[in-house]
Coordinates of C-alpha atoms and ligand atoms in Angstrom, one line a residue:
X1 CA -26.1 -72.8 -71.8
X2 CA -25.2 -69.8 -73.6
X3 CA -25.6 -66.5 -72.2
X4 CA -25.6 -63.4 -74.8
X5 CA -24.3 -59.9 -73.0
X6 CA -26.2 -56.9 -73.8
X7 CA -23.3 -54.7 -74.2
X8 CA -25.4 -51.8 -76.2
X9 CA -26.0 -49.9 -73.1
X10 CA -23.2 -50.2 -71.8
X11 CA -21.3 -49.2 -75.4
X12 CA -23.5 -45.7 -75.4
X13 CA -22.6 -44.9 -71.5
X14 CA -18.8 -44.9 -72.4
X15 CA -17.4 -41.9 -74.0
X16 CA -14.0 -42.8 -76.5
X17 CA -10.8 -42.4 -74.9
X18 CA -10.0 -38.6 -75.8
X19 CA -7.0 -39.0 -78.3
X20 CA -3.4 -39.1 -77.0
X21 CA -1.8 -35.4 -77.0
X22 CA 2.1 -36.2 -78.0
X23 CA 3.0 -32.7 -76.7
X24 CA 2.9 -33.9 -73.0
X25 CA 4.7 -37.1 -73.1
X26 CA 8.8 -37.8 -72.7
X27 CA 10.6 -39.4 -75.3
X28 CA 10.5 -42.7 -74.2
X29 CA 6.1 -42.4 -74.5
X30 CA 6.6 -41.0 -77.7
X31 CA 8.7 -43.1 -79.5
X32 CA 6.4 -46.4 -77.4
X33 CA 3.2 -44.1 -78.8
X34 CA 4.2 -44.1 -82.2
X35 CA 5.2 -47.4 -82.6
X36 CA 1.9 -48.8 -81.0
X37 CA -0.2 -46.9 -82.6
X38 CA 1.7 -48.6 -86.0
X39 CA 2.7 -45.0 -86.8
X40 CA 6.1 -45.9 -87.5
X41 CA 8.1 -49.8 -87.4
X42 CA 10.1 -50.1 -84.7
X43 CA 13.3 -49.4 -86.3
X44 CA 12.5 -46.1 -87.2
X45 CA 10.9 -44.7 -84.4
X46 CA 14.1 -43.5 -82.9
X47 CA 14.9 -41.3 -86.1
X48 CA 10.8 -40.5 -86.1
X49 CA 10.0 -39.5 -83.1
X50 CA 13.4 -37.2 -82.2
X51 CA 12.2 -35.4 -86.0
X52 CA 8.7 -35.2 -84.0
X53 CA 10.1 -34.2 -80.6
X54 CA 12.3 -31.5 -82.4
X55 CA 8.6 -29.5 -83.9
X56 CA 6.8 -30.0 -80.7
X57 CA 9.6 -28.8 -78.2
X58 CA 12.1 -26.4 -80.8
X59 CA 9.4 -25.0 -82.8
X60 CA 6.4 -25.2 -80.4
X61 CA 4.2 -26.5 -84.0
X62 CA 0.9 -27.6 -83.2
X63 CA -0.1 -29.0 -86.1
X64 CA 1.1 -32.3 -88.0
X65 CA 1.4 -30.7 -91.5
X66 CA 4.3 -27.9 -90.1
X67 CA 6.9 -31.0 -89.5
X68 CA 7.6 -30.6 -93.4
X69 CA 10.7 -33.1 -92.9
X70 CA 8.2 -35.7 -92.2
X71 CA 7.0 -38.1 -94.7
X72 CA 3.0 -37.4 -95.6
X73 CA 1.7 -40.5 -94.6
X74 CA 3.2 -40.9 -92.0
X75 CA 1.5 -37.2 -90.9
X76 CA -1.8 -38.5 -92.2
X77 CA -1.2 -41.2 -89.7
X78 CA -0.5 -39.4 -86.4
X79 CA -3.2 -36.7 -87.2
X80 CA -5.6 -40.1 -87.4
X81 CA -4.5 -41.2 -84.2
X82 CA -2.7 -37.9 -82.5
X83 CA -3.5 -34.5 -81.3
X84 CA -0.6 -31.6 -80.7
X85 CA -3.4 -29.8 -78.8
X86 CA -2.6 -27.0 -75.8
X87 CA -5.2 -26.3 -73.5
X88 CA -7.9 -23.4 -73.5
X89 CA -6.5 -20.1 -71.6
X90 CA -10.0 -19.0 -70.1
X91 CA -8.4 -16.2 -68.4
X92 CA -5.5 -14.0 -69.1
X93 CA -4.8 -10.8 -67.0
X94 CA -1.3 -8.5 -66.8
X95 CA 0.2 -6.9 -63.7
X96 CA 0.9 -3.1 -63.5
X97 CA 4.4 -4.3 -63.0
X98 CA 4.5 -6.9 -66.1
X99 CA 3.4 -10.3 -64.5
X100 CA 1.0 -12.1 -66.6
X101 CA -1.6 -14.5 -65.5
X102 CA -3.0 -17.2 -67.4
X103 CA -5.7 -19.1 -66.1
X104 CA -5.7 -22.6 -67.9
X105 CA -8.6 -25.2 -68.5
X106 CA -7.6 -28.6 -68.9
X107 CA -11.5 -30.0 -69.0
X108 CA -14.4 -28.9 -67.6
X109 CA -14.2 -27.9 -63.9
X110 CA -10.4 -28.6 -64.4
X111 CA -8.8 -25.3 -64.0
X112 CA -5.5 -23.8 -62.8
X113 CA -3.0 -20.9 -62.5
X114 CA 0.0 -20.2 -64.4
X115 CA 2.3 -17.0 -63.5
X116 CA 5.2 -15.8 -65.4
X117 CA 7.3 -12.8 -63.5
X118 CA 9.5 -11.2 -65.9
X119 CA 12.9 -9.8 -64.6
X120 CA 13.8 -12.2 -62.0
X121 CA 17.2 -14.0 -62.3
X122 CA 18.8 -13.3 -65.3
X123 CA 15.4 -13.6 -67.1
X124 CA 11.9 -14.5 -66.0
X125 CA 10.5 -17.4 -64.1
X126 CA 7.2 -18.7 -64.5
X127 CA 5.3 -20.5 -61.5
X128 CA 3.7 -23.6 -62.5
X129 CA 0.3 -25.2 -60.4
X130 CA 1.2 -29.3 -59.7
X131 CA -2.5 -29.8 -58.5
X132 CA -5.8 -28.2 -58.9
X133 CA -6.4 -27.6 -55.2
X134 CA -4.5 -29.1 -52.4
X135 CA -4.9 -31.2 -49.9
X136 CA -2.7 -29.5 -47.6
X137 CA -4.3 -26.4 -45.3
X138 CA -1.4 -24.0 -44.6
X139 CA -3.6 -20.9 -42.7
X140 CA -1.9 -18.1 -45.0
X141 CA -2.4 -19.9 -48.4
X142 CA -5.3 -19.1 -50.7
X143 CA -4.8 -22.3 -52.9
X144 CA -5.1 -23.9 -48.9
X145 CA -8.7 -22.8 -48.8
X146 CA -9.4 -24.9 -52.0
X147 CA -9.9 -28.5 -51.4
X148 CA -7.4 -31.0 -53.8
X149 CA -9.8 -31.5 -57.3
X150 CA -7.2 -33.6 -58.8
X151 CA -3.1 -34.2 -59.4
X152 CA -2.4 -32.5 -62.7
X153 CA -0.5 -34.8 -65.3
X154 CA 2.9 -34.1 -66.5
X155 CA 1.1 -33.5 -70.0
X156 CA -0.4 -30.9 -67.9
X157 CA 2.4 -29.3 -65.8
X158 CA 4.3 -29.3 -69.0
X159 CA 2.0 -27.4 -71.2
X160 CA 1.6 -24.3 -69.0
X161 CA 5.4 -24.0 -70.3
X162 CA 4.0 -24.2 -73.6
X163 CA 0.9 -21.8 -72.9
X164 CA 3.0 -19.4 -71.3
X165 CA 5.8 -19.6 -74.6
X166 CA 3.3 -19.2 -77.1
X167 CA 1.8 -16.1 -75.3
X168 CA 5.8 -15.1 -74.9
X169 CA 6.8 -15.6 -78.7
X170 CA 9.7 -17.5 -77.7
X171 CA 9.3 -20.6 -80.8
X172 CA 11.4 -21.3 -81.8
X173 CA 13.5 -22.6 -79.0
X174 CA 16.5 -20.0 -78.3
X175 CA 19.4 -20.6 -75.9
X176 CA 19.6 -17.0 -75.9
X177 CA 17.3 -13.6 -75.9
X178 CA 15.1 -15.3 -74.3
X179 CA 12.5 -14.2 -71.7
X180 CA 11.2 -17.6 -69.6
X181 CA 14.7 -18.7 -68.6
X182 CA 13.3 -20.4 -65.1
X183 CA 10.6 -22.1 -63.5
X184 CA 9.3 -22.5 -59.8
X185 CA 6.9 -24.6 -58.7
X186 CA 5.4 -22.1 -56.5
X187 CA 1.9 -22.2 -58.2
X188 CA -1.2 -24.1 -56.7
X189 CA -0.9 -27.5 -55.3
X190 CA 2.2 -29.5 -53.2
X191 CA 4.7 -31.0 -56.2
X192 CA 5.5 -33.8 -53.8
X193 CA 2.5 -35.1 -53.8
X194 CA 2.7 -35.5 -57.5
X195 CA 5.9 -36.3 -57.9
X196 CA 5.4 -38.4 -60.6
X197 CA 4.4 -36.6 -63.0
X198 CA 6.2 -33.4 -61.8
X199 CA 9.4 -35.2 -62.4
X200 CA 8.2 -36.6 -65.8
X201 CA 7.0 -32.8 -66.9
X202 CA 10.9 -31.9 -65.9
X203 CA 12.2 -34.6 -68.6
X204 CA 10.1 -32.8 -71.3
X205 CA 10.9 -29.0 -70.7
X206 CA 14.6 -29.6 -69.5
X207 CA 15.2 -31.6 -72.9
X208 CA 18.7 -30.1 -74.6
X209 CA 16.5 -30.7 -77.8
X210 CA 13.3 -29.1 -77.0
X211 CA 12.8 -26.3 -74.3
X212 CA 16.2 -26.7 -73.0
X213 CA 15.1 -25.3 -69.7
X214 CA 17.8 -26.1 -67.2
X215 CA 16.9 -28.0 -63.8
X216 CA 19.7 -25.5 -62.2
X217 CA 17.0 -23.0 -63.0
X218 CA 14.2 -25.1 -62.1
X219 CA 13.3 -24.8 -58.5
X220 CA 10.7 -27.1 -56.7
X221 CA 8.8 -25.9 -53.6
X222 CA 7.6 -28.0 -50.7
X223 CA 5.7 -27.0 -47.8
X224 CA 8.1 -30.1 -46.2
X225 CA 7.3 -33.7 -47.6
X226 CA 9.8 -35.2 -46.1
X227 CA 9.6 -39.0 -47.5
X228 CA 10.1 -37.3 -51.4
X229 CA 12.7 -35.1 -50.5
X230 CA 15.9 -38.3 -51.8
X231 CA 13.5 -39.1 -54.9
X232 CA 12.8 -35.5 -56.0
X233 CA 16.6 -34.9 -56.4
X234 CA 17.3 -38.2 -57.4
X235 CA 15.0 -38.1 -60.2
X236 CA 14.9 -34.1 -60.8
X237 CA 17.8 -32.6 -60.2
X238 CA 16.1 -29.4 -59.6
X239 CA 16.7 -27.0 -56.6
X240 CA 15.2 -27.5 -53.5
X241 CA 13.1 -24.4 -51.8
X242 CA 11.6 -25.3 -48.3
X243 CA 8.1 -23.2 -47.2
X244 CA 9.6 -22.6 -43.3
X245 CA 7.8 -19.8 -42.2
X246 CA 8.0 -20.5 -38.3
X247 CA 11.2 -21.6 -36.0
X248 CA 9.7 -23.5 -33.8
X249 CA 7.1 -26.7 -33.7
X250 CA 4.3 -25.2 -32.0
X251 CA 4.0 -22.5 -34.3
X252 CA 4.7 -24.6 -37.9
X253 CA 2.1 -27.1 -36.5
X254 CA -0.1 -23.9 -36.7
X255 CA 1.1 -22.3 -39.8
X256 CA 1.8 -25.4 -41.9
X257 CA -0.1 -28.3 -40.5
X258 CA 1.4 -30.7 -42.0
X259 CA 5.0 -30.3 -39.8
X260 CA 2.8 -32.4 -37.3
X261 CA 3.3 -35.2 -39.4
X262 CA 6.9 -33.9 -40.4
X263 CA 8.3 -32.0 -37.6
X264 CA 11.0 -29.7 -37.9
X265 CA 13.9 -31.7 -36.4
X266 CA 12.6 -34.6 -39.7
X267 CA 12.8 -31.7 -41.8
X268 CA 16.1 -30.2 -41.0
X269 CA 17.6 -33.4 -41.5
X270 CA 15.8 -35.0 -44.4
X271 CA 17.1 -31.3 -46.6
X272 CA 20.6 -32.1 -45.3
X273 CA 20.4 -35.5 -47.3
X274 CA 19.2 -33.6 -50.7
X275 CA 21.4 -35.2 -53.3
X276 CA 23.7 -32.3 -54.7
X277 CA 23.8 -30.2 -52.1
X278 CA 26.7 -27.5 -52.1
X279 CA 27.2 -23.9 -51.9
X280 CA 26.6 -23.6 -55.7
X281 CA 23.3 -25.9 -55.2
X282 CA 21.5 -24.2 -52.0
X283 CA 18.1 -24.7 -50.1
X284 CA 15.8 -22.0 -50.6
X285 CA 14.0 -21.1 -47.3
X286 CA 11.0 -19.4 -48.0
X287 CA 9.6 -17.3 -44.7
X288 CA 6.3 -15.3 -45.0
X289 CA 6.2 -12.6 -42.9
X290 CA 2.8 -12.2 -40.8
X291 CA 2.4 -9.2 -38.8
X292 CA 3.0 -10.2 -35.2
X293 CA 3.2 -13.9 -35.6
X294 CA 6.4 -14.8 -36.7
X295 CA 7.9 -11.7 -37.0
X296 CA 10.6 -10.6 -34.1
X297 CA 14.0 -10.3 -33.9
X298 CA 14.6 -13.1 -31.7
X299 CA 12.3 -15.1 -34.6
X300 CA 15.3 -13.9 -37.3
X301 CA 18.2 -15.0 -34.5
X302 CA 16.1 -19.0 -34.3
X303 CA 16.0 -18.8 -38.1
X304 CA 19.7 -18.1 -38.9
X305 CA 20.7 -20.7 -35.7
X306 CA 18.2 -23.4 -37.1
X307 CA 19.9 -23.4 -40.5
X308 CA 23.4 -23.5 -39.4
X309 CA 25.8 -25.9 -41.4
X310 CA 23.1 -26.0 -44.3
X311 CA 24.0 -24.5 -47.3
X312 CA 21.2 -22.5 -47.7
X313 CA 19.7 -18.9 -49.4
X314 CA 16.6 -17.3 -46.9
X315 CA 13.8 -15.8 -48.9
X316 CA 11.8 -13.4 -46.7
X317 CA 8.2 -13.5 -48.6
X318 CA 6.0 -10.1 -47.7
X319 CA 2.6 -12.0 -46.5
X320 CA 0.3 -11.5 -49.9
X321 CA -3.0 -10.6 -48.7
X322 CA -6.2 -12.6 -50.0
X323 CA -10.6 -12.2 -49.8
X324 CA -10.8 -13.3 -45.8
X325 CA -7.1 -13.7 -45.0
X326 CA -6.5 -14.0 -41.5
X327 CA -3.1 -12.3 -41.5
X328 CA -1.8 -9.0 -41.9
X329 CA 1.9 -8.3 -43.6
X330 CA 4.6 -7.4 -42.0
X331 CA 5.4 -3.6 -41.4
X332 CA 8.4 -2.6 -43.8
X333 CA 10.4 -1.6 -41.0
X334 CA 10.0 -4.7 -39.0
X335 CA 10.7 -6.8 -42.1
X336 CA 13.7 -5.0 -42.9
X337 CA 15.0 -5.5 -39.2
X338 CA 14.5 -9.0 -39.9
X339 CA 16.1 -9.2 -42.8
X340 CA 19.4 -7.2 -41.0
X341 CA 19.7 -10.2 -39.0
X342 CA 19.6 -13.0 -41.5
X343 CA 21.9 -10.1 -43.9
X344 CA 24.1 -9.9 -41.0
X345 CA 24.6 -13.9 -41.2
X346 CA 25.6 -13.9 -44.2
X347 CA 22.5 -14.3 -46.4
X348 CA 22.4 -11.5 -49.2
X349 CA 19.1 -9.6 -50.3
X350 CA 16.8 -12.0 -48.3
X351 CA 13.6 -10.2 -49.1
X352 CA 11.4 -11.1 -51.9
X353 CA 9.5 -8.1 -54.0
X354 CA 5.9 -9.2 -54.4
X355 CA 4.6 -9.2 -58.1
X356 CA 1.4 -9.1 -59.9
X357 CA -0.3 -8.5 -56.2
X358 CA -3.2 -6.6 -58.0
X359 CA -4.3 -9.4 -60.1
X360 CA -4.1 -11.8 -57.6
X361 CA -0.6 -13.6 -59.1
X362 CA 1.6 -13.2 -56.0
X363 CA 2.6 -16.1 -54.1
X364 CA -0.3 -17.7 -52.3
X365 CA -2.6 -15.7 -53.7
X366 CA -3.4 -18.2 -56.4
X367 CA -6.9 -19.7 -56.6
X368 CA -9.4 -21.3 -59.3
X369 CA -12.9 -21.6 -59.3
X370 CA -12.5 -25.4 -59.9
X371 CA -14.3 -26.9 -57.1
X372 CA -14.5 -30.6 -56.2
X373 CA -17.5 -32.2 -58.7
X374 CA -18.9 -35.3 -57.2
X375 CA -17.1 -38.1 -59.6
X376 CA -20.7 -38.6 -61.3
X377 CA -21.5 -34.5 -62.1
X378 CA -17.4 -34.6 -63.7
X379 CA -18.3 -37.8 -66.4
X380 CA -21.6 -35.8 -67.2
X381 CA -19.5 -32.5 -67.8
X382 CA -17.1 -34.6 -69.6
X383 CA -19.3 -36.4 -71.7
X384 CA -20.4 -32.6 -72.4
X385 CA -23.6 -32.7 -70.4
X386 CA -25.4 -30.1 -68.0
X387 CA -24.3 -31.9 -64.5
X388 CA -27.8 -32.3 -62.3
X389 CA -26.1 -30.8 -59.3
X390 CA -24.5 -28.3 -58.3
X391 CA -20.4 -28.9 -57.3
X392 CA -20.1 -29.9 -53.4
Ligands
SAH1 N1 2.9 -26.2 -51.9 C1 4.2 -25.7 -52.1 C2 4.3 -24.8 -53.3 C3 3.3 -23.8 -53.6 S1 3.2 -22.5 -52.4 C4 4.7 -25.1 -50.9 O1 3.9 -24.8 -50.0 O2 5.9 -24.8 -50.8 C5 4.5 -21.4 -52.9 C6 5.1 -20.5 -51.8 O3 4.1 -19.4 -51.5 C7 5.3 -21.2 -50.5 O4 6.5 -20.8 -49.9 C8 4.1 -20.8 -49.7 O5 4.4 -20.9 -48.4 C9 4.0 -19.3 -50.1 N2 2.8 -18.7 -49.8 C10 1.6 -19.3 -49.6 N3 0.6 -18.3 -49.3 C11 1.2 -17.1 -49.3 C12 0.8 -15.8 -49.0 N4 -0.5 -15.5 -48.8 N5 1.7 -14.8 -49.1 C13 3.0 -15.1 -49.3 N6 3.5 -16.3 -49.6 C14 2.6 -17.3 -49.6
SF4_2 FE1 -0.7 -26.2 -50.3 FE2 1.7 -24.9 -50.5 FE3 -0.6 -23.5 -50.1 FE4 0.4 -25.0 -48.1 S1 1.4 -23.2 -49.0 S2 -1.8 -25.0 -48.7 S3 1.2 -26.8 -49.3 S4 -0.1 -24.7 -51.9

């Protein structure tokens, strides 16, 4: 007997894969892309796709016809197959003091933040979002009160670089004069839990023939993953910064839930096997200061004995206040006291200025609007349709 499928219905319901978006993948997925797409024959693709990599990543192009040393057809071809798109910038606000927020849609209901603070380091650093959301609920974080929508790709870690460079100017690709010389992952979401994809976003913007943005100057921050902590230096390189905030289990258990799982003891000694540490590659500790909570002298005396033999820089991070935090900051005076003691020990200008406070863009402060869709409402949006219920 032969049985005929009615695949009609099933054709309409599915949507075409969206088109592959050559801007976010690492060399090796390009030069694979092109070949498998019959772009280019194997034995070119080397020479192909480093001409392609050099316009996407040197000259920031975003459209096939600018790579003028290509041959015609063979643009014809990857604009039939290819897009060079960036995503849409829904949002884009400017600090009193010069920080610029971008708030970046990647699809509908798929939305994060992007923060570049000029005038840190040598240059400026932008703060890249690894997740929309996140799972994790640390009680002074905004992005905490915002359940995990999704992971973001490395196609989309790497193009808030691009975003943030095309706002910037800074095509073509300059070793020098140049404004976003580092980048944190200090934005929304916890990078080892996407570690994937954050290490694959590295590959593209640290490329010596593309963004050239050094891992020495990249800096990846965890609120204390332990497991990841071997494989993010191992496949990274970047610096390590650790969100401490608290001294002592009880309190982190309260602060940063997730040190029940990975106490502090785990902690100390999964940072002291980070690949590469020396006194030229130091653990960040970041330390928010909460009025009252973790705040006292004796606090600043546990800190500096707790990281003792590590080589290590202490960052004291003002608390950032937020619609319905539970925290107060720090007084100045009690933050600088603190910071005495950790100065005293040897750890130079501990205490972090906040920026772009008044649009929302400091630390912690960072929030979208993106709310978990049921998986159903998402393929209607995507499929461009008016979901039938409102998100969770
Ligand atoms: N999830 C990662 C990275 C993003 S948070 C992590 O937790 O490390 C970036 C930094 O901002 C962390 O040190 C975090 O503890 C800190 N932070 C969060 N909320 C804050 C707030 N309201 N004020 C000041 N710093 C905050
Ligand atoms: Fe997540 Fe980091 Fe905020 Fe904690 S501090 S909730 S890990 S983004």
């Amino acid at each position: 007997m032969s049985v005929t499928l009615d695949l009609s219905r099933a054709q309409k319901a599915a949507a075409p894969p969206a088109p592959v978006n050559l801007t976010g993948l690492t060399r090796a997925q390009l030069q694979a892309a092109l070949v498998e797409a019959g772009v280019v024959a194997p034995d070119k693709a080397r020479m192909r796709s480093n001409q392609v990599w050099r316009w996407m990543h040197v000259y920031g192009v975003t459209d096939f016809d600018r790579m003028t040393d290509v041959a015609k057809d063979v643009r014809a071809a990857m604009a039939d197959r290819f897009v060079l798109n960036r995503p849409q910038i829904v949002e884009r606000q400017e600090s009193r003091d010069g920080t610029t927020k971008w708030l970046v849609r990647y699809a509908p209901g798929i939305e994060a933040e992007t923060v570049f603070i000029p005038d840190v380091a040598r240059s400026g650093a932008l703060c890249v979002s690894s997740q929309v959301g996140c799972t994790l609920n640390c009680t002074f974080c905004h992005t905490g009160t915002q359940a995990l929508v999704r992971n973001l790709t490395a196609a989309e870690i790497a193009a808030q670089v691009q975003v943030a460079r095309d706002d910037l100017g800074e095509w073509p690709t300059s070793p020098d004069n140049r404004r976003l010389t580092n980048i944190v992952f200090m934005g929304m979401g916890e990078p080892l839990y996407n570690l994937d994809n954050v290490a694959d976003a590295l590959d593209i913007v640290s490329d010596n023939e593309g963004m050239s943005i050094s891992r020495r100057r990249t800096t990846v921050s965890t609120s204390g993953v332990v497991p990841q902590l071997k494989a993010l230096g191992e496949r990274t390189g970047a610096m390590l910064a650790i969100s401490l905030h608290a001294t002592n289990d009880a309190l982190r258990d309260e602060l940063v839930p997730l040190n029940r799982k990975y106490p502090i003891a785990e902690l100390m000694a999964g940072i002291r096997q980070y690949p590469g540490l020396s006194n030229a590659k130091r653990v960040t500790f970041e330390y928010v200061m909460l009025k009252g909570i973790n705040d006292s002298p004796a606090e600043a005396r546990a800190l500096v004995r707790l990281l003792a033999g590590i080589p290590a820089k202490i960052n004291l991070i003002p608390f950032n206040p937020w619609p319905g935090s539970p925290y107060e900051c720090s007084d100045w005076g009690t933050i600088e006291r603190f910071a005495a003691i950790v100065n005293k020990a040897g750890y130079a200008s501990p205490i972090r200025t906040p920026r772009g406070r008044d649009i929302l863009a400091a630390c912690g402060q960072l929030k979208s609007e993106s709310e978990k869709l049921r998986a159903s409402a998402r393929r209607q949006l995507e499929g461009g349709q008016v979901p039938e219920q409102a998100p969770e």
